[in-house]
Structures are given as C-alpha cells and as structure tokens.
Amino acid sequence: MKRKTVAFFDFTCCEGCQLQVANFGEELLDILAAIDVVMFREVMSEKSDEYDVAIIEGSITTPHDVERIKEIRETATTVIALGSCASIGGINGMKNSFKLEDVQSYVYGEDGKNYFETIPTMAVHQVVDVDYFVHGCPIYPPEFVKILKYALQGLPYTVKDEAVCVECKLNENECMYEKGLTCLGPITKAGCNSWCINYGNICYGCRGMVKETTKNASIDVIKKYDIPMDWIMGKFDMYNKATESEEKK
Amino acid sequence: MARSVNVDVKYLTRVEGHGNIVVNVKDGIVEECRLDIVEAPRFFEAMLRGRSIFEAQHITSRICGICACGHTISSIAAAEDAIGFTPSEQTTKLRKILLYQEMLDSHILHIYLLVAPDLLGVPSFVPLIDTHGNVVKRALRMKKACNDVCAVLAGRHIHPISSIVGGFTKIPGEKELDAMLDILYDMRPDMDSTVELIKTLAPAIPVFERETEYVALVTDDDEYPTLEGDLGSSDGLRLDKSEYLKITNEFVMPHSSAKHAKASRKSYMTGALARFNINSEKLNPKAKAVADALGMKPPIINPYMNTAAQLVECMHYMEESIAILEDLKANGTDQSEAITVGLNERNDIKVNKGLGVGAVEVPRGLLFHSYEVDETGKIENANCIIPTSQNVNNIEHDMSKLIHEILDKPDEEITLMFEMLVRAYDPCISCSAHFLDVEFINR
Ligand code: SF4
Ligand code: SF4
Ligand code: SF4
C-alpha cells in the first residue's frame, strides 16, 4: 500500500500539540516511517501542495484563516483536528466573551487595533467538515496515536461520551469536591486518563463537554462553593466558549 | 557597482510561528530591511481580565507550547508578587528544574532540528534521517529526556500540571527524584557527543559582528541567574524587575508609532548570548569547559553565535538540574508542602490587592508577565512581553548592517544568510503578545 502523504498546518494556537507529536522521541521515526510527511513547517523547510491527510492545529480567528482552511479541505481527503484549539475552539474562544473591538484596543491600542484583523474564534468544524477529532490541550499522546491509526485505515472513530470522572475514579484519586475544590471533571469528555487530577490539580475542561451535558446541575453544585458567579461561568468558558451553541446537539 | 536586491521570504520555515523577511536594496541603497510578523493575534492580556489570578498560569502557559514552563514560571512569579505570596525554598528549587529542562529541551530542538540543517547544507532535518541517522536519533532522544523529566515532575512539559501559584500540587518523592536523575545521568554521554558535533560544525557558523546592548538578569550571588534577579545590561544598566517597562518602554505605547528608545540604545539583544556575555563567569565548570573548547570569550558580538551560547547553556542546565536533584535526594523532599488550590475556594492562600511583575529567563531571553489584582484576586490588568518582541528590533539592525557586507553575493546566498540570522535568534513568533517593533505599515 502506498504510504499516505500527511501535512501539518497550524492556525491560531501555541503549537504545543504539534510539539507533542515531535516529542515522541525515537518513536517519532516509527510514525514517520508509516506515513510520508510532506509538510511540517515547524521543523521542515520543504513545502507541498499535495497531501492525503491534513492535520490541523489551532483555531480559525482571521478571515485569511477561513480561506486557508477551505483550500486545505478541498485538497485533503482526510482532515484531522489536532488539539482543543482546532477541535472545540479551546482557549482562544475566551476572546468571544468580549467585544472584538475591546480586545483589539486593549492589546494594540486605539491606533493599532485595526492593523490585525480578527473574527470570533471558531473550531475547524465550524468552517469545514472534519473527519477526526483529537481533543485536549495539549493532546494526550496515546490517544493521538490511536486516532492516527484509525485515520490512516479510513476507519471511523468517535470519542466516547463519558466524563473525566469515570477515569478519575478508576485512578482512585480523592475527589476534588471532597477536598473543597470545584472541578470540571463531571462535564468534560474523558480520554486523557484524568491527567490533571492525577497530578493534584483540578480538571479545567480542556477536552470539551460531554453531550448529555449536566452543565446546569454542575453550576448548582459549584454555586455552593465560595467563588463568585462570573468566575464559575468563566470556568465553563475557558475552553468551551467558541462551541457553546453546540452543547445541546 | 550599485546593486539591487529584493528578498522576500514568506512564511519563514523552521522558526516557531510565522515571519516574513523583507529586504529591499535599490542601486546599493538599503530602502527597507524588515522582519514582519504575520501571526494571528491572540489577545491573551485582554482575555485574562476579570478572571481569577489562580487561572493566570493555566491560561498563559498556552501562549507558547515550547516555552510553556517559562510562561508558567513567569506568570506564577508575577501572580505571587501581585498577591504578596513568598514561595518556599523547595518550591523554588523545583521551579528551577522545570525551567532548566525547558531551556535544555528548547535549545536542543533549536540546535539540532533548526540550525544544524543550515550548517550541513540541507533543507531540514528530514534528509538527515538517512544521512545522519544517529544524530537525528540522539536529538530526539535528548528532547524526549527533557520532556520526561518535566512529566515526572509536573505531569507534562507542554502545559505543566502541578506547578501553580503557591507551589506544587504534587511533590516528587524519592522514586521520582531517582527517575529524573536516571534520565539525566543517561543524557550525559549524549551531551558530550552533542558538544563534539557542534565543534565540528562551528566553522560553518557565519562570521558577522555588530556591537549592541545585551540584557539579562543579574544578581550579586554566584548562581547563573534565571528565576530571580535584577534587570542588567552590558551597558551597565541595573534596574529592579518592577521597572521593566523602562527597558521595554516602547511596548507600553502601542498606539504610538514613533520609535522609543530601548534600554540604552536603539535596540538590544536578550537570550542565550546575552546571558553568556553578562554572566558567563557564573556558569557550571563543565559549561565553561564547553565555551573554552569553542574558543568563546565574552563579549561575543556575532549574533550567529547565539547557537553556540545555547550549547554552552545546555551543559549548564543539565548539570545544574542534576545538582539540584542530588541535593533534594540527599535531604529528602517535604511532601507536606503539596498544595490544594483550584480557584482558591478554601482561601488557603492569602490574597492582597497589588501589582506584580515576573521577570524570568526563558530559552529566548527575558520574559515578563505583569498582573494587577484587586483584593479578591480578580485580574484587573495583565501584560506580557516575550523575548522575541524585544529582539525583533535588534534583528532588523543586524539585517541593515549585514546587507552591506554581503551585497556582492548571489541572491540565494543573501536570502540564506538572512534566514539563518533570524533563525539564530530562535524567534518564537507564535507567541501571542505584542509585536509592536514591527512598524504598523499597511498590511
Ligand atoms: S490545544 Fe492547547 S496545546 Fe494544543 S495548540 Fe491549542 S493551546 Fe496549544
Ligand atoms: S476530582 Fe474531578 S474528575 Fe475526579 S471524580 Fe472528582 S469531579 Fe470527577
Ligand atoms: S483532566 Fe481535564 S483539563 Fe486535564 S487534560 Fe483531562 S480534560 Fe483536560
């Protein structure tokens, strides 16, 4: 079988998810042997306009991004959204809680604000069709390898609609609520092996919300804790603002 | 003979983020020398307003995947300064390990994957997989080792989990300390081979000199400063970190298109070469030996030598990480220091109203974070100035001088020299913050 040509593209993001891939170490060479990487701007000068699989990192935040992602979709047979910026809008979505004009002038000043075009943050699938989603900020490497294998074989893959709490309980962590903290585990998609709680932190919701979301119930629970209401809403918005209208789907 | 050159490199590859180089020479007169930043703006400072200071680290770590630990540490330093919290000695030691490992990781990536291809005359590391398989494998192995140390210590390198305002949510025990030490002991032979490799490649580093001001953290003790210190420069400047805007002053006036003086001159350089030039006598002896082997003596005013300074630092950060870990192992870690914070629901950490600054050395130079919080810990104002935005001005001044020295060379060679110059600075253009050095020309 001919090796699939794969190209990486980065849009608005920290490029941490591409780096997670580069950080596979020597295992990276095994992955590279199974595919033919034709573009990986961060580490390669080579460029190509032809590829089978496009791996997209980052959110869509400028009119130019919209044009570029459409062109990529036309070229590629398979599109993979890599990381939460691409898969749910992620951290860049926080911008959507403000007026665009306000964020622009805050950072670039009254005169500078118009020099950088920006539009409300969108996940990739809000602009073009996406075939595979790799959630996480950053991606969880074992899940990426699994999804890549499915994608290369053209098999469908869907992320289980189950909360981080399921994995967290299996890992026998003491629940953050018992320790007096609030945690987004109950409404966040599993798949990261409850990464943050294993290391003593709370879940920030980076993998997006479970579909059967119990957001309102969670808000009621969190309300009992000593934090202001807008901070509670801020917690939900940190990763999920760009795609919040899709919660009920 | 007067010559015209027009270089326009779009989407500079092998630098983090997107940059365009524009050089325009007409009849021997330089009309334009520019490094454009075409990164989509990300508005981090604006997005932080109204949020809890206990979320600042989590969010600003996402400014840059490569410098996730640097942003984490600088953000925490600024936040703790703002709320009036002093970290424990153990916390400071653990933070240094994170920072050192990130420096090492980033420098290795830069030296092997981004610069070595230039010195070997190939377009990227990919052709090297066939011709220099062992070198590529070594690079990936070393990078992974740094990542693994961070993962043991903080859950992961890219967006570390346990390192937050107040300390660490998980403290490494003896098992973890041993795991980290084993990884680093194993790295030693690879580091020696790296030094040997760069020694053989060093003659290919371009020779180009321009005097400029170098800015780095300075202290009065004998530790090579990274996490704490005053702001110092090769022109003798010394300021408390709270006065950082005096050095980066033009960045506070984004609406002003007039050029402001920077530090003491038109431009300054920050990063490995600046640190080497200012603090080289504080390097670990093994790092000093690397510098000697490469014939490096401060001041070095060839910006292409930044890569060599990074190599010297690699040895330093590896050995110093080992030293801290050995010390922690000998004295044992205090597990009771593990903190449970979240959004500070339990009010374990006392919050005062205030303004704080974090000034931390990260791979590419000085990184500033600054927050203003109210008495509840709500962020009212935020600012972040990354090293690359401090260096862009200096790169442009280098380009303006360099072009005169290489005008008689063919276009391709000029283009490569410029690309290599920009790459030498290891610019992290993907970082959100301001790029106001780039004049607001019509884009
Ligand atoms: S999802 Fe997170 S780690 Fe990945 S690119 Fe976006 S900000 Fe970076
Ligand atoms: S700590 Fe968080 S993820 Fe774990 S069980 Fe409790 S709520 Fe769920
Ligand atoms: S625990 Fe939550 S915040 Fe952490 S990686 Fe998993 S989904 Fe993301």
Tab-separated table of C-alpha atoms in Angstrom, chain A residues 10-29 32 37 40-47 59 61-62 64-65 68 85 91-100 102-113 115-119 121 137-140 176 178-183 192 194-206 222 225-228 230-239, chain B residues 10-19 37 39-55 57-59 61-67 105 109 113-114 123-127 129 133 136-138 140-141 143-144 147 151-164 169-170 254-256 339-347 374 376-383 423 430 432-436 440-443:
chain	number	residue	atom	x	y	z
A	10	ASP	CA	-1.010	25.453	12.228
A	11	PHE	CA	-3.604	28.124	12.700
A	12	THR	CA	-4.080	30.256	15.811
A	13	CYS	CA	-2.553	28.303	18.679
A	14	CYS	CA	0.524	27.705	20.787
A	15	GLU	CA	1.767	24.881	18.531
A	16	GLY	CA	2.000	22.701	21.602
A	17	CYS	CA	0.059	19.874	20.006
A	18	GLN	CA	2.481	19.629	17.071
A	19	LEU	CA	5.245	19.611	19.637
A	20	GLN	CA	3.580	16.789	21.493
A	21	VAL	CA	3.974	14.857	18.251
A	22	ALA	CA	7.618	15.945	17.867
A	23	ASN	CA	8.185	14.826	21.450
A	24	PHE	CA	7.508	11.182	20.746
A	25	GLY	CA	11.282	10.787	20.667
A	26	GLU	CA	12.667	7.961	18.594
A	27	GLU	CA	9.138	6.594	18.342
A	28	LEU	CA	8.521	9.568	16.069
A	29	LEU	CA	10.699	7.865	13.485
A	32	LEU	CA	7.270	8.876	10.182
A	37	VAL	CA	5.180	13.772	5.940
A	40	PHE	CA	5.625	20.222	8.977
A	41	ARG	CA	6.575	23.873	8.945
A	42	GLU	CA	7.952	23.926	12.430
A	43	VAL	CA	10.787	21.548	11.617
A	44	MET	CA	10.869	21.350	7.812
A	45	SER	CA	11.585	23.861	5.067
A	46	GLU	CA	10.029	21.615	2.453
A	47	LYS	CA	6.578	22.621	1.265
A	59	SER	CA	-8.462	27.788	15.805
A	61	THR	CA	-9.599	33.503	14.031
A	62	THR	CA	-8.996	35.636	10.935
A	64	HIS	CA	-7.441	34.657	5.990
A	65	ASP	CA	-7.703	31.549	8.191
A	68	ARG	CA	-6.878	28.864	4.003
A	85	CYS	CA	-7.912	24.895	19.663
A	91	ILE	CA	-8.515	28.699	24.945
A	92	ASN	CA	-8.801	31.145	22.016
A	93	GLY	CA	-12.563	31.050	22.463
A	94	MET	CA	-12.298	33.141	25.626
A	95	LYS	CA	-11.961	36.071	23.277
A	96	ASN	CA	-15.612	35.563	22.282
A	97	SER	CA	-16.697	36.612	25.765
A	98	PHE	CA	-15.592	40.158	24.919
A	99	LYS	CA	-16.408	42.635	22.197
A	100	LEU	CA	-13.796	42.215	19.464
A	102	ASP	CA	-12.449	45.869	23.103
A	103	VAL	CA	-9.839	43.084	22.999
A	104	GLN	CA	-8.177	44.679	19.998
A	105	SER	CA	-7.802	48.094	21.539
A	106	TYR	CA	-6.766	46.657	24.919
A	107	VAL	CA	-3.805	44.858	23.404
A	108	TYR	CA	-2.872	47.045	20.454
A	109	GLY	CA	-4.092	50.484	21.486
A	110	GLU	CA	-6.588	52.768	19.790
A	111	ASP	CA	-4.442	53.342	16.725
A	112	GLY	CA	-3.056	49.839	16.435
A	113	LYS	CA	-6.275	47.931	16.916
A	115	TYR	CA	-3.899	46.510	11.987
A	116	PHE	CA	-4.611	42.947	12.986
A	117	GLU	CA	-7.830	41.536	11.609
A	118	THR	CA	-9.699	39.217	13.892
A	119	ILE	CA	-13.066	37.449	13.852
A	121	THR	CA	-12.878	32.279	17.315
A	137	CYS	CA	-4.910	20.980	25.455
A	138	PRO	CA	-2.432	19.546	24.789
A	139	ILE	CA	-3.388	16.278	23.080
A	140	TYR	CA	-2.872	13.096	25.062
A	176	MET	CA	-11.563	17.443	44.432
A	178	GLU	CA	-14.299	16.245	48.802
A	179	LYS	CA	-11.223	18.405	49.252
A	180	GLY	CA	-13.334	21.548	48.962
A	181	LEU	CA	-12.453	22.467	45.395
A	182	THR	CA	-14.551	22.674	42.252
A	183	CYS	CA	-13.622	20.551	39.239
A	192	CYS	CA	-6.986	11.950	28.979
A	194	SER	CA	-7.811	12.215	34.240
A	195	TRP	CA	-4.371	13.665	33.631
A	196	CYS	CA	-4.633	16.816	35.760
A	197	ILE	CA	-6.284	15.240	38.787
A	198	ASN	CA	-3.621	12.528	38.838
A	199	TYR	CA	-1.135	15.348	39.401
A	200	GLY	CA	-3.135	17.060	42.115
A	201	ASN	CA	-4.794	19.758	40.036
A	202	ILE	CA	-8.433	20.208	39.029
A	203	CYS	CA	-9.924	19.490	35.602
A	204	TYR	CA	-10.245	22.701	33.580
A	205	GLY	CA	-12.462	21.172	30.917
A	206	CYS	CA	-9.910	21.214	28.117
A	222	ILE	CA	-20.350	24.710	42.189
A	225	TYR	CA	-18.526	26.936	46.941
A	226	ASP	CA	-17.068	30.248	47.858
A	227	ILE	CA	-16.394	31.665	44.408
A	228	PRO	CA	-18.121	34.494	42.501
A	230	ASP	CA	-18.804	35.146	36.981
A	231	TRP	CA	-15.795	33.025	37.871
A	232	ILE	CA	-17.973	29.929	37.677
A	233	MET	CA	-19.123	30.942	34.221
A	234	GLY	CA	-15.517	31.778	33.366
A	235	LYS	CA	-14.543	28.214	34.212
A	236	PHE	CA	-17.004	26.853	31.662
A	237	ASP	CA	-15.946	29.419	29.079
A	238	MET	CA	-12.214	28.828	29.319
A	239	TYR	CA	-12.245	26.123	26.644
B	10	LYS	CA	7.282	34.394	3.039
B	11	TYR	CA	6.426	32.111	5.921
B	12	LEU	CA	9.909	31.634	7.201
B	13	THR	CA	10.180	27.960	7.980
B	14	ARG	CA	11.872	26.355	10.920
B	15	VAL	CA	11.164	29.214	13.271
B	16	GLU	CA	8.283	28.934	15.651
B	17	GLY	CA	5.403	30.895	14.220
B	18	HIS	CA	5.276	32.844	11.008
B	19	GLY	CA	7.683	35.531	9.959
B	37	ILE	CA	5.245	39.103	11.953
B	39	GLU	CA	0.949	35.619	13.334
B	40	ALA	CA	-2.726	35.877	14.135
B	41	PRO	CA	-3.054	37.972	17.285
B	42	ARG	CA	-4.329	36.073	20.285
B	43	PHE	CA	-5.283	38.727	22.843
B	44	PHE	CA	-4.217	36.899	25.969
B	45	GLU	CA	-3.895	40.011	28.087
B	46	ALA	CA	-7.398	41.089	27.193
B	47	MET	CA	-8.861	37.635	27.886
B	48	LEU	CA	-7.390	37.485	31.373
B	49	ARG	CA	-9.276	40.495	32.658
B	50	GLY	CA	-11.971	39.632	35.164
B	51	ARG	CA	-10.616	36.154	35.815
B	52	SER	CA	-9.133	34.764	38.996
B	53	ILE	CA	-5.387	35.175	39.422
B	54	PHE	CA	-5.393	31.432	40.129
B	55	GLU	CA	-6.220	30.836	36.462
B	57	GLN	CA	-0.790	30.340	34.901
B	58	HIS	CA	-3.081	27.814	33.254
B	59	ILE	CA	-4.112	30.276	30.569
B	61	SER	CA	1.065	28.702	29.628
B	62	ARG	CA	-0.945	28.311	26.399
B	63	ILE	CA	0.777	31.334	24.857
B	64	CYS	CA	3.541	29.033	23.663
B	65	GLY	CA	3.963	25.271	23.624
B	66	ILE	CA	7.750	25.440	23.505
B	67	CYS	CA	8.003	27.884	26.391
B	105	ASP	CA	14.701	21.000	25.545
B	109	LEU	CA	15.377	21.475	19.329
B	113	LEU	CA	16.489	20.442	14.151
B	114	LEU	CA	16.529	24.106	13.202
B	123	PRO	CA	16.708	21.995	3.811
B	124	SER	CA	15.602	20.315	7.059
B	125	PHE	CA	16.291	17.509	9.473
B	126	VAL	CA	14.289	15.082	7.316
B	127	PRO	CA	17.090	14.335	4.816
B	129	ILE	CA	17.327	10.854	8.918
B	133	GLY	CA	20.507	8.801	11.378
B	136	VAL	CA	18.689	12.690	14.497
B	137	LYS	CA	18.030	9.850	16.911
B	138	ARG	CA	20.232	11.466	19.525
B	140	LEU	CA	15.018	13.172	19.548
B	141	ARG	CA	16.257	11.110	22.481
B	143	LYS	CA	14.427	16.142	23.647
B	144	LYS	CA	12.338	13.320	24.946
B	147	ASN	CA	10.164	16.108	28.378
B	151	ALA	CA	6.484	14.834	33.007
B	152	VAL	CA	7.757	13.135	36.149
B	153	LEU	CA	7.940	16.460	37.965
B	154	ALA	CA	4.840	18.281	36.728
B	155	GLY	CA	2.708	15.848	34.717
B	156	ARG	CA	3.891	17.041	31.322
B	157	HIS	CA	6.206	19.590	29.760
B	158	ILE	CA	3.693	21.186	27.446
B	159	HIS	CA	1.414	22.956	29.886
B	160	PRO	CA	2.726	21.556	33.163
B	161	ILE	CA	0.001	20.495	35.561
B	162	SER	CA	1.276	20.606	39.126
B	163	SER	CA	3.204	23.893	39.073
B	164	ILE	CA	0.821	26.641	40.162
B	169	THR	CA	0.165	20.213	43.814
B	170	LYS	CA	2.333	17.101	43.823
B	254	PRO	CA	1.228	50.548	21.293
B	255	HIS	CA	-0.770	53.392	19.839
B	256	SER	CA	2.345	55.426	19.254
B	339	ILE	CA	-0.903	22.281	47.919
B	340	THR	CA	-4.586	22.016	47.057
B	341	VAL	CA	-5.630	25.256	45.422
B	342	GLY	CA	-8.027	25.189	42.459
B	343	LEU	CA	-9.613	28.632	42.379
B	344	ASN	CA	-8.579	29.129	46.000
B	345	GLU	CA	-12.070	28.073	47.100
B	346	ARG	CA	-10.673	27.226	50.541
B	347	ASN	CA	-8.835	30.532	50.843
B	374	ASP	CA	-7.941	43.527	43.388
B	376	THR	CA	-10.405	39.293	45.817
B	377	GLY	CA	-7.679	38.187	43.394
B	378	LYS	CA	-9.550	39.347	40.307
B	379	ILE	CA	-7.207	40.291	37.458
B	380	GLU	CA	-7.762	43.909	36.502
B	381	ASN	CA	-4.854	44.340	34.132
B	382	ALA	CA	-2.381	41.994	32.529
B	383	ASN	CA	0.714	42.425	30.428
B	423	ARG	CA	16.835	31.524	12.996
B	430	SER	CA	3.763	32.057	17.646
B	432	SER	CA	0.677	35.979	21.206
B	433	ALA	CA	1.926	39.095	22.685
B	434	HIS	CA	2.829	42.377	21.091
B	435	PHE	CA	4.930	42.755	18.049
B	436	LEU	CA	4.979	46.465	18.028
B	440	PHE	CA	2.371	49.445	11.526
B	441	ILE	CA	2.756	49.535	7.816
B	442	ASN	CA	-0.241	48.762	5.663
B	443	ARG	CA	-0.703	45.042	5.600
